[in-house]
CSV table of C-alpha atoms in Angstrom, one decimal:
chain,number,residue,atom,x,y,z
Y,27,UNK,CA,0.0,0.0,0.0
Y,28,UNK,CA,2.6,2.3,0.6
Y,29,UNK,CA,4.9,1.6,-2.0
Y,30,UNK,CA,1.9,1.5,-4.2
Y,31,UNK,CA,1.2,5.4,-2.8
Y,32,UNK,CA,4.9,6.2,-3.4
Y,33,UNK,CA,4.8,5.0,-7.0
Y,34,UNK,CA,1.7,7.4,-7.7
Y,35,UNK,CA,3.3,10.0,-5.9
Y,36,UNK,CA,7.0,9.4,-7.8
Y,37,UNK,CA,4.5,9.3,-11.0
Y,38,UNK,CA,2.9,12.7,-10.3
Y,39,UNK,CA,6.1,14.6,-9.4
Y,40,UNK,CA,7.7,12.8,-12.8
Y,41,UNK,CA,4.5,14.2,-15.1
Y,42,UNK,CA,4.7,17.9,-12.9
Y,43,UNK,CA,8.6,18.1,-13.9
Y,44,UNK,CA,8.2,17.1,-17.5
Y,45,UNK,CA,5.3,20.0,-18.1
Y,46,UNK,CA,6.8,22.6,-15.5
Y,47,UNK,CA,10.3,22.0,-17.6
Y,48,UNK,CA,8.4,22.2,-21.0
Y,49,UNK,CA,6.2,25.5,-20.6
Y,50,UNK,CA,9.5,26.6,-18.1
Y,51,UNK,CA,11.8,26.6,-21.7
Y,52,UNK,CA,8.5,28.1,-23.6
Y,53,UNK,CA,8.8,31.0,-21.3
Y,54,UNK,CA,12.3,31.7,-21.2
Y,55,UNK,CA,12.9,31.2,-24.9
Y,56,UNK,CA,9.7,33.6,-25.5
Y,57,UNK,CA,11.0,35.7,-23.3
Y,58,UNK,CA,14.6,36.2,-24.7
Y,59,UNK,CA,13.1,36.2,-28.4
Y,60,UNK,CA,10.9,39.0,-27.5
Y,61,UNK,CA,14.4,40.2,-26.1
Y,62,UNK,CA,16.5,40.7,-28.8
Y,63,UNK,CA,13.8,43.1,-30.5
Y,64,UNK,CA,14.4,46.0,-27.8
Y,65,UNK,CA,18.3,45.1,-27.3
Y,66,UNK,CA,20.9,43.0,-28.5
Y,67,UNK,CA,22.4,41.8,-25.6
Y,68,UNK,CA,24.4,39.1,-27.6
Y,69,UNK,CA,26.0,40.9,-29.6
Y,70,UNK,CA,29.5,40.4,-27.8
Y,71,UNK,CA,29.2,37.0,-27.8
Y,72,UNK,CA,28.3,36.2,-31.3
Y,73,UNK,CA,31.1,38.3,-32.4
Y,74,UNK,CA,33.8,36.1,-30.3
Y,75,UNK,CA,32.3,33.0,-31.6
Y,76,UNK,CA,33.7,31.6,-34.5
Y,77,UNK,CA,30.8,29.4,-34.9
Y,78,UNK,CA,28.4,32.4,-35.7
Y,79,UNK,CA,30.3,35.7,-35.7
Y,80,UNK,CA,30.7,34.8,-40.2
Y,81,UNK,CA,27.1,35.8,-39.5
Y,82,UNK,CA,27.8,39.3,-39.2
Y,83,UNK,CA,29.5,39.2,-42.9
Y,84,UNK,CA,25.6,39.2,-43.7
Y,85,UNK,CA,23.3,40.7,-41.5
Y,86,UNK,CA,23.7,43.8,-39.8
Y,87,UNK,CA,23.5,44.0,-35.6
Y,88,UNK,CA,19.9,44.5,-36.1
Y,89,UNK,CA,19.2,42.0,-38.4
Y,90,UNK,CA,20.6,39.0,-36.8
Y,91,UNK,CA,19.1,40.1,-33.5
Y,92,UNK,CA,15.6,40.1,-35.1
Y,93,UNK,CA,16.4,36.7,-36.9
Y,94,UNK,CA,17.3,35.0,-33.4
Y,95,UNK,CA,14.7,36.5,-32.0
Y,96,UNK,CA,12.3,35.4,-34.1
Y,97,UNK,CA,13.8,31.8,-34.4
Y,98,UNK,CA,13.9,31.9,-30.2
Y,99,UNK,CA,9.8,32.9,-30.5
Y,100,UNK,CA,8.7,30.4,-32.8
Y,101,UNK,CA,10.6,27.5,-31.2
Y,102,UNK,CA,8.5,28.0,-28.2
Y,103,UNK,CA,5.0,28.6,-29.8
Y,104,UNK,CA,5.7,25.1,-31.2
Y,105,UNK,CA,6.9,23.9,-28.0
Y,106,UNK,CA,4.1,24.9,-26.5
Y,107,UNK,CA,1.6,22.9,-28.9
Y,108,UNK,CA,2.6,19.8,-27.8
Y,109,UNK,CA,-0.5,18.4,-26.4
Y,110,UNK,CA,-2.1,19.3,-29.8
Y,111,UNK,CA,0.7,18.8,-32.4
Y,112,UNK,CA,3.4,16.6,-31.1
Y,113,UNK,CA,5.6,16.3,-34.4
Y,114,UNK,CA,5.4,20.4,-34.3
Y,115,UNK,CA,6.9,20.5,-31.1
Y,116,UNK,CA,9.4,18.3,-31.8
Y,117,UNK,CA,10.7,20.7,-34.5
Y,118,UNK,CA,10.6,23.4,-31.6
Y,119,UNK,CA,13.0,21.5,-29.5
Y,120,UNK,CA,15.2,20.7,-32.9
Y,121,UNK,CA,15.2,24.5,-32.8
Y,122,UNK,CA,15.8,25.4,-29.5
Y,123,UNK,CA,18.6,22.8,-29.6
Y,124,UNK,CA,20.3,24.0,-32.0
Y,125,UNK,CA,19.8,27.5,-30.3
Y,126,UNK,CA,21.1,26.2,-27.0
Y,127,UNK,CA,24.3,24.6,-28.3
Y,128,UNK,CA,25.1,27.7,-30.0
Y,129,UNK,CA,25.0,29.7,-26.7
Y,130,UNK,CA,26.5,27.1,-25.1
Y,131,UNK,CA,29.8,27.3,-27.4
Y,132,UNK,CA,30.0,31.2,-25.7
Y,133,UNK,CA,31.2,29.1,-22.8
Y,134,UNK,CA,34.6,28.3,-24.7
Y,135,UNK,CA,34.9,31.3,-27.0
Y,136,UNK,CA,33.6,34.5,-24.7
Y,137,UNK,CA,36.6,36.0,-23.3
Y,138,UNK,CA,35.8,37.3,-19.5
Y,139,UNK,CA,33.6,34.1,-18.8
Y,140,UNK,CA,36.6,32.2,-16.1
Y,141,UNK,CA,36.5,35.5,-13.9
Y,142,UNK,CA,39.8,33.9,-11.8
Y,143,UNK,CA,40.9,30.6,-10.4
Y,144,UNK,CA,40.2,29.9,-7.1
Y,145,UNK,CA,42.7,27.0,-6.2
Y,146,UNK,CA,43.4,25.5,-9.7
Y,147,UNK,CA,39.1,26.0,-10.2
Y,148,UNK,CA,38.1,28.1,-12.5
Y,149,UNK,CA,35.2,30.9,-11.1
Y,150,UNK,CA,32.7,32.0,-13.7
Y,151,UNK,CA,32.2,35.5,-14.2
Y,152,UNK,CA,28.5,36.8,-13.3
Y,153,UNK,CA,28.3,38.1,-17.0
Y,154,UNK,CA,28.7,36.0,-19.0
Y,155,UNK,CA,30.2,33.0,-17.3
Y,156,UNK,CA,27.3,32.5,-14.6
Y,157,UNK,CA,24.5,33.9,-17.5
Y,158,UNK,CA,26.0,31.2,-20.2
Y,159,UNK,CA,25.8,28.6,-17.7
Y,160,UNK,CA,22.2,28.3,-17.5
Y,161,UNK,CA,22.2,27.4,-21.2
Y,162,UNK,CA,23.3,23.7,-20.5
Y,163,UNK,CA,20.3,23.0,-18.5
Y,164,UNK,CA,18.2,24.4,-21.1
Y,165,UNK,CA,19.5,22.5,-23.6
Y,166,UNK,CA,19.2,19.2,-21.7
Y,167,UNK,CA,15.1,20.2,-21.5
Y,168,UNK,CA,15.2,20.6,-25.1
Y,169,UNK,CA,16.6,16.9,-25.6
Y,170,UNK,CA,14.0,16.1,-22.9
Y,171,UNK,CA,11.3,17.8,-24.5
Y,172,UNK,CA,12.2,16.5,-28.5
Y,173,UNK,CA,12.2,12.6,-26.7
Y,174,UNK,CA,9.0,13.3,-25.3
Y,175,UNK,CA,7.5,15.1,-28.3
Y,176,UNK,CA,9.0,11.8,-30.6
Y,177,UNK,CA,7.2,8.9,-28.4
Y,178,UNK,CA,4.4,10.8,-28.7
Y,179,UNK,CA,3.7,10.2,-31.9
Y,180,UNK,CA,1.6,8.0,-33.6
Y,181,UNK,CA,3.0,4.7,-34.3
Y,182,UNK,CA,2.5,3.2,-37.7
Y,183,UNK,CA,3.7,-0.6,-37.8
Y,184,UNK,CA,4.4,-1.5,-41.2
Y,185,UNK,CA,5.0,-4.7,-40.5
Y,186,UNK,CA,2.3,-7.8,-42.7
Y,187,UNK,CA,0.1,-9.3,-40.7
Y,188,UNK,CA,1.3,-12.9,-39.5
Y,189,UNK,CA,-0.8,-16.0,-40.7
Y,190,UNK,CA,-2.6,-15.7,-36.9
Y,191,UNK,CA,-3.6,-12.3,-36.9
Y,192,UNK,CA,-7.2,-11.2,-38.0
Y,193,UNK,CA,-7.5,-8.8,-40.2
């Protein structure tokens, strides 16, 4: 009886985590997309990357801004559809992946992330170090999310029926 209670309990904290983590990462990508239309607070880091600063060979400050943005807004709109349009929301996690790894390379190419070394340990920096840092949580969601968007959807065996089977 009680295990059975702690089961129910483990499955309702489980099924809480997954949607709070879900409409969590709709919310914060929202939330920077609408972001980077009033300022473009990345602009430092995109241009140490050399995984996206060829971008600014292209578009101007504004531009690119505008183009994440939008990107960041869109990827949680289709998160956010989920319970209606699984395969949609799997293309917003693709997208919000792909978003989060880039961010997540600022890590390794932003200069003033390590802010010292603290016995051989190196400290983050409040900006960016500590901001960037957040990113690898979000982009574990965003695997979370595309897994559970991809089980969700229909299943289409396209397998012949066996000699047993009724058809």
């Amino acid at each position: 009886m009680i295990e059975e209670r702690l089961h129910r309990g483990a499955d309702t904290l489980s099924r809480t985590g997954r949607t709070v983590s879900r409409y969590g990462l709709v919310v914060v990508l929202a939330w920077i997309g609408m972001g980077k239309f009033v300022k473009m607070e990345s602009r430092v880091l995109i241009q140490h990357s050399p995984l996206m600063s060829w971008l600014y060979d292209f578009l101007s400050f504004d531009a690119l801004a505008a183009a994440l943005g939008t990107t960041e807004i869109v990827a949680a709109i289709l998160l956010a559809l989920h319970p209606l349009r699984p395969r949609l929301s799997a293309l917003g996690s693709m997208l919000a992946i792909v978003l989060f790894l880039g961010t997540t390379s600022f890590l390794f190419t932003t200069p003033g992330v390590v802010a010292m070394f603290a016995d051989g340990v190196p400290v983050l920096s409040a900006q960016p170090g500590q901001f960037l840092l957040k990113d690898l949580v979000l982009l574990g969601v965003s695997f979370a999310t595309l897994g559970e968007s991809l089980k969700a959807q229909p299943r289409h065996d396209h397998q012949l029926p066996r000699a047993n089977d009724s058809v």
